XYZ file of C-alpha atoms in Angstrom:
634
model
C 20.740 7.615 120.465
C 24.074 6.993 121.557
C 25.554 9.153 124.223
C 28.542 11.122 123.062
C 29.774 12.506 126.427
C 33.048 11.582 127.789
C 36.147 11.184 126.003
C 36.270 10.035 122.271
C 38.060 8.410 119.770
C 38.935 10.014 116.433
C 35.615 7.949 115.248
C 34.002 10.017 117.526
C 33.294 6.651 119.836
C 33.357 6.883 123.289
C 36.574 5.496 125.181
C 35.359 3.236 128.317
C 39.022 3.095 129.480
C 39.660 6.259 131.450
C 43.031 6.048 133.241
C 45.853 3.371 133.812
C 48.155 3.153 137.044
C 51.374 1.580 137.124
C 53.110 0.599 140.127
C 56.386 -1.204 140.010
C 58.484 -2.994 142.756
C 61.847 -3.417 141.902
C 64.368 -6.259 143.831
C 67.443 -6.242 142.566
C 67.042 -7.533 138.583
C 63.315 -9.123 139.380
C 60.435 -6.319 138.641
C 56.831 -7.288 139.658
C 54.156 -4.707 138.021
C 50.794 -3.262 138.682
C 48.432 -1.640 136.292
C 45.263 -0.926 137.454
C 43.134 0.095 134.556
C 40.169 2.610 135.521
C 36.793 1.602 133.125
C 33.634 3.661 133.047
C 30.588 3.317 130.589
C 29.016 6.664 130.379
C 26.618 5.695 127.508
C 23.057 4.698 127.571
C 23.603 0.908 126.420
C 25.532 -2.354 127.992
C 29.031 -2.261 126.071
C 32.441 -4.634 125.646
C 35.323 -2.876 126.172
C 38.737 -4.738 123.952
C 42.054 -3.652 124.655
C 45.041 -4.904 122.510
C 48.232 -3.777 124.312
C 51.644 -4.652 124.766
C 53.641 -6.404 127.730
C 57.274 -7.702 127.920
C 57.251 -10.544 125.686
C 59.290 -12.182 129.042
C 56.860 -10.992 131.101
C 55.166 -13.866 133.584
C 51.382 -12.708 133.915
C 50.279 -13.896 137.165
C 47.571 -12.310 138.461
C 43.850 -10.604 137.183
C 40.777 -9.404 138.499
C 38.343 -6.804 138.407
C 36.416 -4.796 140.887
C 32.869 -3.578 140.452
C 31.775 -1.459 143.422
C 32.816 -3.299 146.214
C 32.746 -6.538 144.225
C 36.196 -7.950 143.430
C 36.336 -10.967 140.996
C 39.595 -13.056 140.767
C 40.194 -14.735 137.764
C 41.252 -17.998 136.885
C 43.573 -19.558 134.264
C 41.901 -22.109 132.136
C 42.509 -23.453 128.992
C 41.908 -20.955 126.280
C 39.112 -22.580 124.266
C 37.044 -23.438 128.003
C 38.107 -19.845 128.571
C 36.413 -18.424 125.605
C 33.110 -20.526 125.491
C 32.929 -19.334 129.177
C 33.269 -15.813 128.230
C 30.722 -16.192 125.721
C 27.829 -17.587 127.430
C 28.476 -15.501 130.065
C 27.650 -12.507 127.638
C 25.131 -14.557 126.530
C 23.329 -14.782 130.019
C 23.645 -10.979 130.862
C 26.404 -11.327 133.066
C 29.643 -9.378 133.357
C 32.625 -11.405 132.299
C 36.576 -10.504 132.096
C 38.959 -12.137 129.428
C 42.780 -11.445 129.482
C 44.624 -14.016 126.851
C 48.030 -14.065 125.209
C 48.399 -13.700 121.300
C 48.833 -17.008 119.791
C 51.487 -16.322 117.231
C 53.638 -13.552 119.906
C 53.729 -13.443 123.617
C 54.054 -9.787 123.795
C 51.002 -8.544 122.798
C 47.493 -9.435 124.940
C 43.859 -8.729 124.553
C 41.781 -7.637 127.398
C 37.943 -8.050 127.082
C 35.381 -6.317 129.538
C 32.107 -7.093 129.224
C 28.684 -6.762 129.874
C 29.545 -3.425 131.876
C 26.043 -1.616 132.062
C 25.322 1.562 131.500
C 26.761 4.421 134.385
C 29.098 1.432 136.008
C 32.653 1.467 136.388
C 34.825 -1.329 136.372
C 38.696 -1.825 137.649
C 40.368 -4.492 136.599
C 43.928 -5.372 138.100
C 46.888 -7.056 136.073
C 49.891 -7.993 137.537
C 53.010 -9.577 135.921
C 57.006 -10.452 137.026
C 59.753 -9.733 134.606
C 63.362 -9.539 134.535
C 65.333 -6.537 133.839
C 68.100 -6.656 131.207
C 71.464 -5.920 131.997
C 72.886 -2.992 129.887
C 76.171 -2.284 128.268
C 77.031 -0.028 130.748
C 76.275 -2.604 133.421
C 72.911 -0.552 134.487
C 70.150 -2.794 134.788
C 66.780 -1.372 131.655
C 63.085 -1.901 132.909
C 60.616 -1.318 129.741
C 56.953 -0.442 129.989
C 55.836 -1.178 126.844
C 53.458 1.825 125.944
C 53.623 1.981 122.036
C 52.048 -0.928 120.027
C 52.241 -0.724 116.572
C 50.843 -3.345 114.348
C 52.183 -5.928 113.199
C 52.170 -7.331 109.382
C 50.774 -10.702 108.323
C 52.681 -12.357 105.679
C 50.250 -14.161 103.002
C 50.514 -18.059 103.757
C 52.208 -17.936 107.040
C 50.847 -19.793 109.853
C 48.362 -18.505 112.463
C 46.234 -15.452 112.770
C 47.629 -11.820 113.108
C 47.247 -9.303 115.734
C 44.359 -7.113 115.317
C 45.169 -3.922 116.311
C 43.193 -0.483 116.846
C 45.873 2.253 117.632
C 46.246 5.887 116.895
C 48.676 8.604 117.473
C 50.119 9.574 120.864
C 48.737 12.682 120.749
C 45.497 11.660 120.742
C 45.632 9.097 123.471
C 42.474 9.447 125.279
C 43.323 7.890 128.401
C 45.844 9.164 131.030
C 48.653 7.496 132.955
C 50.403 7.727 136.022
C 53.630 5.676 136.705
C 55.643 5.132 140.358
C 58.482 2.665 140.706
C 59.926 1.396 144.287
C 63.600 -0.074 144.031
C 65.605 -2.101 146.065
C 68.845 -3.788 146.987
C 71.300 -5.211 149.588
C 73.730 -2.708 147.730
C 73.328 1.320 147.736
C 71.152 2.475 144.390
C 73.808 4.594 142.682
C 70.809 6.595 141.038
C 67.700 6.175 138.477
C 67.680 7.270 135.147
C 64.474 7.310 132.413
C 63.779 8.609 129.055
C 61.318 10.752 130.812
C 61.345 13.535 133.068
C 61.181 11.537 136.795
C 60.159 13.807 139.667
C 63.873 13.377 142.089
C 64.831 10.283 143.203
C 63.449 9.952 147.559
C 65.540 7.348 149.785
C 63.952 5.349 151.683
C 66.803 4.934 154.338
C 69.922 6.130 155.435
C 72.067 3.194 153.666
C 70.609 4.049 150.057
C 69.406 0.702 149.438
C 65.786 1.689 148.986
C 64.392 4.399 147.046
C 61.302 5.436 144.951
C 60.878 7.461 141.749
C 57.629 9.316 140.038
C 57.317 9.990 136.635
C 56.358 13.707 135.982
C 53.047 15.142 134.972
C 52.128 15.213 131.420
C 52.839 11.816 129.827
C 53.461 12.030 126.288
C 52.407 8.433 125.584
C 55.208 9.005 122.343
C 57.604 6.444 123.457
C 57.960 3.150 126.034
C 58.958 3.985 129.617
C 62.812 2.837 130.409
C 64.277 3.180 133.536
C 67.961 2.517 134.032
C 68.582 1.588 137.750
C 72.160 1.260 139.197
C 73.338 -0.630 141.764
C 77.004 -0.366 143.596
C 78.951 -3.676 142.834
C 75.817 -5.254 141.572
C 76.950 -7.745 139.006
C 77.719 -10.950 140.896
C 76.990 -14.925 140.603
C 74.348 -15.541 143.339
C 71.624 -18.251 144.354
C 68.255 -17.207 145.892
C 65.989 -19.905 147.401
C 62.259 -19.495 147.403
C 59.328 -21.280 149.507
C 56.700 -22.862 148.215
C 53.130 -21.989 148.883
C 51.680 -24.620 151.774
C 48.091 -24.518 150.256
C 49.265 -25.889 146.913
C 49.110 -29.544 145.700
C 52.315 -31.367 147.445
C 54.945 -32.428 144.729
C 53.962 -29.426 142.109
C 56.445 -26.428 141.570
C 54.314 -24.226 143.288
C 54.488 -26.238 146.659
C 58.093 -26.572 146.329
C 60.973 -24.339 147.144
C 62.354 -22.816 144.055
C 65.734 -21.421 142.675
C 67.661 -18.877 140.909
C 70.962 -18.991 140.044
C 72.548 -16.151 138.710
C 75.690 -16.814 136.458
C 78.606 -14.139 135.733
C 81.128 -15.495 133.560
C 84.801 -13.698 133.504
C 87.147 -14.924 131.421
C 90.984 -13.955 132.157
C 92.660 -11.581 129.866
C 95.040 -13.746 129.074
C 92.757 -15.863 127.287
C 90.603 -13.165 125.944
C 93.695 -11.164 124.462
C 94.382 -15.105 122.624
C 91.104 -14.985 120.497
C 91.502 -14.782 116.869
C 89.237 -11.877 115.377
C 87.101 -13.905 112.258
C 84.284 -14.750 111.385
C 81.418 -14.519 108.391
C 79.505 -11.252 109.506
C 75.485 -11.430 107.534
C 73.752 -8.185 108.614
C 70.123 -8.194 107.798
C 68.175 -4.850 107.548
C 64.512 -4.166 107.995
C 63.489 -1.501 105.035
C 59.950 -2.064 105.192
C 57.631 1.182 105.135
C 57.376 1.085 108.805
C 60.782 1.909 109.546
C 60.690 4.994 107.808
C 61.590 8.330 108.994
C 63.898 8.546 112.854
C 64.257 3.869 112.272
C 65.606 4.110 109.251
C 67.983 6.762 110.028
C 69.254 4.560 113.377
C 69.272 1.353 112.026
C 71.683 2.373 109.105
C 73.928 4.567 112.152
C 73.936 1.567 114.020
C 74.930 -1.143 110.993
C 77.818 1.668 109.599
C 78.931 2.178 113.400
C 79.468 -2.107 112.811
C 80.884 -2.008 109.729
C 83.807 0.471 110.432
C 84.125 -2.086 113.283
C 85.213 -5.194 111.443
C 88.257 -6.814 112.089
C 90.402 -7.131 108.671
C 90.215 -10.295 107.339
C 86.958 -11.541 108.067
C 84.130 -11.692 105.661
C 80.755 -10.010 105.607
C 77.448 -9.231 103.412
C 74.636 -7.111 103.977
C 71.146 -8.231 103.106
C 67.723 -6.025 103.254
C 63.754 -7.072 103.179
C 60.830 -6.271 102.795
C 58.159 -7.682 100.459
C 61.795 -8.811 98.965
C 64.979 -9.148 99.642
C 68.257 -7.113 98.074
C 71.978 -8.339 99.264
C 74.817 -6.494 97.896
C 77.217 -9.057 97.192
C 76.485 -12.504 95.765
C 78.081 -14.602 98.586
C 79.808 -13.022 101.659
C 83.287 -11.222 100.794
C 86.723 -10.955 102.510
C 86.474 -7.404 104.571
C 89.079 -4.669 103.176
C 89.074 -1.243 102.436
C 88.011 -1.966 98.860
C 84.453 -3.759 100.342
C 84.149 -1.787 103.171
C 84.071 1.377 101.507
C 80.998 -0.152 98.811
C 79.720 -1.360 101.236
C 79.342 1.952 103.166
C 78.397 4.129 100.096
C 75.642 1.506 99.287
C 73.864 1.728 103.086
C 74.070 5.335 103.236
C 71.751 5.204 100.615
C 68.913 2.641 101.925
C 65.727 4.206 102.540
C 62.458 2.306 104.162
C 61.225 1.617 100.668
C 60.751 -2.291 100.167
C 57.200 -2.438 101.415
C 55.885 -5.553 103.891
C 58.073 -7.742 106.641
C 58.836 -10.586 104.581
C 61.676 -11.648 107.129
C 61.424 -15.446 106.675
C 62.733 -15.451 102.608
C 65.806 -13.535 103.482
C 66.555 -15.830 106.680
C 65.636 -18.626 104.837
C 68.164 -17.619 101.714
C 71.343 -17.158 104.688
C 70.645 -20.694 105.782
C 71.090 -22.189 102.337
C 74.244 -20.276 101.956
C 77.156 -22.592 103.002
C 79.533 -21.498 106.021
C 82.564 -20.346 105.298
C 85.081 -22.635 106.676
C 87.011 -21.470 110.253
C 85.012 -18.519 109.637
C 81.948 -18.621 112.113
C 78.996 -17.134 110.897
C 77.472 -14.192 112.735
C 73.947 -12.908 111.648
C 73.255 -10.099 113.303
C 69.408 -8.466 112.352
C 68.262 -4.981 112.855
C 64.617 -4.227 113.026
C 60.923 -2.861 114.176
C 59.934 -6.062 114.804
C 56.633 -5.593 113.369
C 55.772 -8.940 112.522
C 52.522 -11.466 112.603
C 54.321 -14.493 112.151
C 56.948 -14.120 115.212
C 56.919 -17.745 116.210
C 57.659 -19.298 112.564
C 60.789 -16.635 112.122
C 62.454 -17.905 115.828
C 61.493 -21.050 114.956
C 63.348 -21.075 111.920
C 66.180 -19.489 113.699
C 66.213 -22.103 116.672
C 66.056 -25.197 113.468
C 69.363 -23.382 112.333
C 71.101 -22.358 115.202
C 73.881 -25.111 115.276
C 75.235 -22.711 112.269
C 75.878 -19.418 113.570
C 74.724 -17.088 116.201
C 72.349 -14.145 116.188
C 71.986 -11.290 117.653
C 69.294 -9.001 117.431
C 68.626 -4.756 117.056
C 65.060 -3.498 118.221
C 64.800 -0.831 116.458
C 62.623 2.296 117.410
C 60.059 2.696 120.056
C 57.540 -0.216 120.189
C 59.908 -2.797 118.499
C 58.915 -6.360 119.448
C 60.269 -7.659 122.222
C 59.105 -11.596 121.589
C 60.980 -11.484 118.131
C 63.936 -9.499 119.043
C 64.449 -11.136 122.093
C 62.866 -14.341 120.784
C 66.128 -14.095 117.729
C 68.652 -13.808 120.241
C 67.814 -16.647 122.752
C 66.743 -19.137 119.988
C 70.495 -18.503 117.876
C 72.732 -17.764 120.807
C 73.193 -14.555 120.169
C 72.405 -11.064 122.390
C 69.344 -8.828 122.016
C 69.557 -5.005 122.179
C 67.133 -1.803 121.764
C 68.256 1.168 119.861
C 65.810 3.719 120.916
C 67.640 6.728 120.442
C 71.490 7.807 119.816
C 72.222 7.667 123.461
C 74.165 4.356 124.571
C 74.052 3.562 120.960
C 77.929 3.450 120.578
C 78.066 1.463 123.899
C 75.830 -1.638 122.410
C 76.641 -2.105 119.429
C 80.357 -2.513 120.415
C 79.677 -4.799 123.192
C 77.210 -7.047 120.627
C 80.278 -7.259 118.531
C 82.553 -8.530 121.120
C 80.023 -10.807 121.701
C 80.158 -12.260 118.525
C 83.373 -11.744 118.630
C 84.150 -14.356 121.287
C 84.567 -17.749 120.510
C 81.581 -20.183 121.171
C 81.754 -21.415 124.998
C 81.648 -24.890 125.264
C 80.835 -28.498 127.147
C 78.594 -26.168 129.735
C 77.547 -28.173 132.487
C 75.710 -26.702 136.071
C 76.076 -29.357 138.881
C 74.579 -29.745 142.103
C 75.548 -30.744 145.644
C 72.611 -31.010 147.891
C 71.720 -32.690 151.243
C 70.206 -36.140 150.860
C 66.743 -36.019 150.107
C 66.541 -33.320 148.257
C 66.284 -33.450 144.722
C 66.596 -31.087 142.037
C 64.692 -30.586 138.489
C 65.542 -28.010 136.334
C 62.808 -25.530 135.006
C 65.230 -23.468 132.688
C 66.275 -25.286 129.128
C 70.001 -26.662 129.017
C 72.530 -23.229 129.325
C 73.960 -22.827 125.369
C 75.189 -19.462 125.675
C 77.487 -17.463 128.078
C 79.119 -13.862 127.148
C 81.836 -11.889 129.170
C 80.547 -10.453 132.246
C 77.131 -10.889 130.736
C 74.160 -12.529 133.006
C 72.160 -15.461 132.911
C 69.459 -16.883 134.925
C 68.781 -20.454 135.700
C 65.490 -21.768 137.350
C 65.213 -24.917 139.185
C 62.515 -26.874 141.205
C 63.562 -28.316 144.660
C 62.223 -31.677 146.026
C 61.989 -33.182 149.521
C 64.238 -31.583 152.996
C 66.808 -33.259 154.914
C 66.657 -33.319 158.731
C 70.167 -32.328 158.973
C 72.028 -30.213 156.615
C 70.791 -26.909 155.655
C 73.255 -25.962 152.997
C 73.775 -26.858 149.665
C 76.302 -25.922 146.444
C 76.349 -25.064 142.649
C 78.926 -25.549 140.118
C 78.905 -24.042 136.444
C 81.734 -25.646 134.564
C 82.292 -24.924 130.888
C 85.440 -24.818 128.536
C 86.271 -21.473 126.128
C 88.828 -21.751 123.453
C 89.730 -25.150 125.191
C 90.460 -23.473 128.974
C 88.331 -25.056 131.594
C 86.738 -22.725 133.845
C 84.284 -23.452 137.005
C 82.809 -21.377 139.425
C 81.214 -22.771 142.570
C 78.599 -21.306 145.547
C 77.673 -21.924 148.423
C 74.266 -21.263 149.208
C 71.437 -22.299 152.619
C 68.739 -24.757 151.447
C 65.905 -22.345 153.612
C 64.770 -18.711 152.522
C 66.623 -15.799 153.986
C 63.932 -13.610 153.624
C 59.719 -13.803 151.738
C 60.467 -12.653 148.202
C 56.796 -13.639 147.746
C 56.283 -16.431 144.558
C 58.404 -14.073 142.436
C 61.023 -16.894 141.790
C 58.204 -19.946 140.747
C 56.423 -17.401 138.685
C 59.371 -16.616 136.667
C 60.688 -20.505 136.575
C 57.060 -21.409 135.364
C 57.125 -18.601 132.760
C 60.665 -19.664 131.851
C 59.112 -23.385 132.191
C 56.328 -22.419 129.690
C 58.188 -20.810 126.765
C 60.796 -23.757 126.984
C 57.766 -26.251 126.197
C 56.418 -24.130 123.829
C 59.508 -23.796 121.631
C 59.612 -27.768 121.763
C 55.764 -27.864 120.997
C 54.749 -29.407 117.887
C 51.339 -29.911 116.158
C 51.003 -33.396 117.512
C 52.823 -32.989 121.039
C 49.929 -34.229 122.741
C 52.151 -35.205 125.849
C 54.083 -31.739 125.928
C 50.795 -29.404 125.431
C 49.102 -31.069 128.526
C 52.161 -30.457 130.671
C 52.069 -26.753 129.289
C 48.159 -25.956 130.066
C 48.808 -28.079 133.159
C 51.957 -25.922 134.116
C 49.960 -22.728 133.522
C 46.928 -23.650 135.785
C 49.067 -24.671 138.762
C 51.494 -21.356 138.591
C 48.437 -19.133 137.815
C 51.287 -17.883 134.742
C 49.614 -17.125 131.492
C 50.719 -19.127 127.846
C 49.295 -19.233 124.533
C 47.102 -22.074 125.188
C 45.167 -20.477 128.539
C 43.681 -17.567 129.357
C 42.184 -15.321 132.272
C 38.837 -15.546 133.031
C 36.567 -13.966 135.656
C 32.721 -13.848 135.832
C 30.395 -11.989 137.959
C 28.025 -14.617 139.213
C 26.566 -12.118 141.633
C 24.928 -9.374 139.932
C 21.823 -9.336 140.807
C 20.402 -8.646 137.267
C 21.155 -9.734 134.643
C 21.977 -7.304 131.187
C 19.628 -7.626 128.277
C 19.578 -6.628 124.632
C 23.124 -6.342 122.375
C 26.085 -4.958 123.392
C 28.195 -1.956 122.101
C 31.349 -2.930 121.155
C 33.989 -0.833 121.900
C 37.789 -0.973 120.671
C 40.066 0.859 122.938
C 42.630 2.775 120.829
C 46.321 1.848 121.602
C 49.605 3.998 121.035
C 50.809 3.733 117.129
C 54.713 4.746 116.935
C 55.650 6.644 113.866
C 54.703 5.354 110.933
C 52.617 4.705 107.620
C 48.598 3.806 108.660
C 46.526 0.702 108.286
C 43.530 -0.746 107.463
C 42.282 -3.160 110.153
C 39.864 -5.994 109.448
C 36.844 -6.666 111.248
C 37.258 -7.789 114.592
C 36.226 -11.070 116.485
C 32.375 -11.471 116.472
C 31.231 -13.948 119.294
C 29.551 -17.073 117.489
C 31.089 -16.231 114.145
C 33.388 -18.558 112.202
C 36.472 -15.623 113.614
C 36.177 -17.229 116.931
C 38.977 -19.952 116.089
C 41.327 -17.095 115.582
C 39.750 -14.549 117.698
C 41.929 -11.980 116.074
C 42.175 -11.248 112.261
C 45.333 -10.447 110.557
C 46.461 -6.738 109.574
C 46.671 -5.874 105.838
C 48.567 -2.647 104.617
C 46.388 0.490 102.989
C 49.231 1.507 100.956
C 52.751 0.182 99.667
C 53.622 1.540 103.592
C 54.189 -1.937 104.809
């Protein structure tokens, strides 16, 4: 007989996962997160406990382990399939055994396994990650906890395995959370802002440069957690240097100092006021079920918001998917009042009606469309991001980027931020997140002077440093710079000189043929311990840069990424967390219970979720099965 006390599921299961913390430590644009998650098994029988939940599809997952009593285990990152067999005959044997891995086909979503937790113990198991925080339109900087997963769909015949996902509504999250953020800055925090009620903002000191912020009682769990922090004067090129860790192996990234480089470009109005306003605009809507209701209603806001926004002269269609794909004009047309105004009447009208995310066939219909000539195509996408196949769409977009530029809507809460991020970065475009109407205005018009802006050129960044010190970059080769927009560069430094402590930068690239540079200065030896915050985030960045280069056969390139991960303790799609309690003193017989641990669904139509990963069963290649649609819905 199965003990029904505790909380419960709406299959009347018991929920192991009691609470979650979340602590966040905020340095300028660099966040490093806690979340303790609080386990208890109040049933009569061992269980596993699997959690499928979302992260920052940036996010650089550096740390996990669980404590049992007074027993803490620290994990270690392995190669996923050692990980795996690990786990398994670790069940196998009766003994407790944590697994924390990355989806294969989209680094936002993870799975966390607890088992063998016997009956009346509780379990705490730690996560920790670094991230970077977006700069917004209105120059604040956006930190996202990711609270709403919804699921994602599986085309038939793509690559991979979907996401399994067990979620329900937000009002019938079973589990509580608390959330605390600490900020700070060498300038003054103009103030905090959140889509939730924050209890009011405490300084830490009399300059204003360190402060701390609650959320307030009574999560809804209805929509992600953004907080807007604001800085005085806080958008400007700088260079931090980071230490290495002594203890690690001599000539790896994690024993050597590491940079960041952060790059402002401003462009004088005299050549910004010369730019020609053209261009071949493609806008490509989501209308699958899942963006019914509030989605719908903001994506089409935010496209006719665009629209009314075109320059005369230029040219523009409008495509939409789902299980197909609609466009309203054979080939892109000249904009005028004529098309503009068809073109309005006809998107006024779209409703979420075309069924699945079939987002590759439209993409793959743009690319065979030829460019229009001194018209640069633009392709800007708006969606939920609710897709299984996330790596084979960016793919696709990287294989065509040389053709145009994207840039990218999330739409809604829980959009994807691997795929709407992932669009952006691979085509050279800009990501945003439409969440609501506020700031809506604000990005879309800054997106479109993005595209707007002619494609910078001939970047180069070049280095002056002492002899003997070397430099190796971790970041991919810089394609893309934007007005007053940031970017972040990682690098690896080698060796020391016995005499000069300083070294330089220079960014040099060309825009509508004017040269620009910008040069700093900066000292070769840490001002101040900022932790491994900088070689986490430069082995993340590292990581994703191999994988987009990964092919089937890369032999050469998947060793360096699994070898990469290990050193950096920074998660990938090929390794995974694992931590085993070899010290129990007994060892747990019999079956175990599985238990799925309900995430947040946004709004939406329902699914039907496959079985789930069965240790020993021919799943275990995929671990996760893919997420077919009960109804028409999506």
């Amino acid at each position: 007989m199965v003990c029904r006390c505790g909380l419960l599921t709406v299959n009347k299961e018991p929920v192991p996962l009691k609470a979650i913390e979340v602590e966040v430590e905020v340095k300028d644009h660099v966040a490093n997160v806690v979340s303790t998650l609080h386990y208890e098994n109040k049933e009569d029988k061992a269980i596993e406990a699997v959690f499928v939940f979302p992260l920052p599809g940036d996010a650089a997952v550096c740390h996990f382990s669980a404590k049992i009593g007074q027993t803490e285990i620290v994990a270690d990152v392995k190669e996923k399939k050692e990980a795996r067999e690990e786990y398994d005959d670790a069940l196998s044997s009766g003994q407790q055994a944590f697994l924390l891995e990355e989806s294969e086909q989209t680094p936002d979503i993870f799975s966390l396994s607890v088992g063998s937790l016997p009956p009346g113990e509780s379990a705490s198991i730690r996560l920790e990650y670094v991230t970077e925080l977006a700069v917004e339109a209105d120059s604040g900087l956006r930190f996202c906890l990711p609270v709403v997963l919804n699921p994602r769909y599986q085309p038939q015949g793509s690559e991979g395995h979907g996401v399994q996902v067990t979620s329900i509504p937000a009002s019938q999250v079973p589990y509580s959370l608390s959330f605390s953020a600490r900020v700070s800055s060498p300038r003054r925090v103009s103030k905090v802002d959140s889509n939730f009620s924050l209890e009011p903002l405490q300084y830490l000191d009399k300059e204003q440069t360190r402060a701390a912020v609650k959320l307030a009682a009574g999560h809804t769990f209805d929509k992600d957690i953004e907080l807007l922090i604001y800085y005085k004067d806080a958008h400007q090129p700088a260079v931090v240097v980071e230490a290495g860790k002594a203890s690690s192996k001599p000539g790896t990234l994690m024993a050597d100092a590491a940079v960041m480089l952060s790059v402002y470009p401003e462009f004088s109005q005299a050549v910004m006021s010369s730019f020609t306003t053209r261009g071949e605009f493609v806008f490509l809507l989501d209308r699958s079920g899942s963006m019914g209701g509030a989605r719908i209603d903001s994506a089409r806001d935010t496209l006719l918001l665009l629209l009314k926004s075109l320059p005369m002269g230029c040219y523009f269609n409008i495509y939409s998917f789902g299980s197909s794909f609609e466009h309203i004009f054979p080939n892109s047309m000249e904009y005028c009042e004529q098309t503009m105004k068809k073109a309005l009447k006809i998107v006024k009208e779209m409703k979420a009606n075309l069924g699945g995310t079939e987002i590759l066939r439209p993409l793959n219909h743009i690319y065979s469309q030829p460019c229009i000539p001194s018209q640069p195509r633009q392709l800007f996408v708006f969606t939920d991001g609710e897709v299984g196949n996330t790596k084979e769409v960016t793919t696709l977009v990287k294989r065509n980027s040389s053709s145009h530029r994207c840039f990218s809507f999330g739409i809604g809460q829980g959009a994807s931020t691997a795929l709407v991020n992932g669009l952006a970065k691979e085509g050279g475009g800009h990501a945003q997140f439409i969440t609501g109407a506020d700031r809506m205005q604000a990005k879309v018009m800054q997106s479109l002077q993005f595209a707007l802006q002619p494609v910078v050129e001939d970047i180069s960044v070049i280095w002056d440093l002492p002899k003997g010190v070397s430099v190796t970059h971790l970041s991919p080769p810089l394609t893309t710079l934007f007005q007053g927009q940031r970017s972040l560069i990682y690098a690896q430094l080698t060796g020391q000189s016995s005499e000069e402590t300083d070294g330089s930068v220079m960014v040099k690239y060309s825009l509508a043929g004017h040269p620009f540079q910008s040069k700093l200065g900066f000292p070769l030896q840490p001002t101040e311990d900022t932790g491994l915050t900088i070689h986490r985030l430069g082995a993340r960045t590292l990581i994703r840069s191999l994988e987009s280069n990964m092919g089937e056969k890369d032999k050469e390139v998947t060793k360096k990424m699994v070898d990469v991960s290990i050193q950096s303790g920074v998660s990938s799609s090929l390794t995974a967390f694992i931590a085993i309690n070899r010290d129990s003193t007994e060892a747990i017989r019999g079956p175990l219970l599985r238990r799925s641990v309900p995430g947040v669904r946004g709004s939406g139509v329902s699914y039907a979720i496959n079985t789930p990963y069965q240790r020993g069963s021919l799943q275990m290649q995929g671990r996760c099965c893919s997420i077919e649609p009960q109804s028409k819905g999506k």
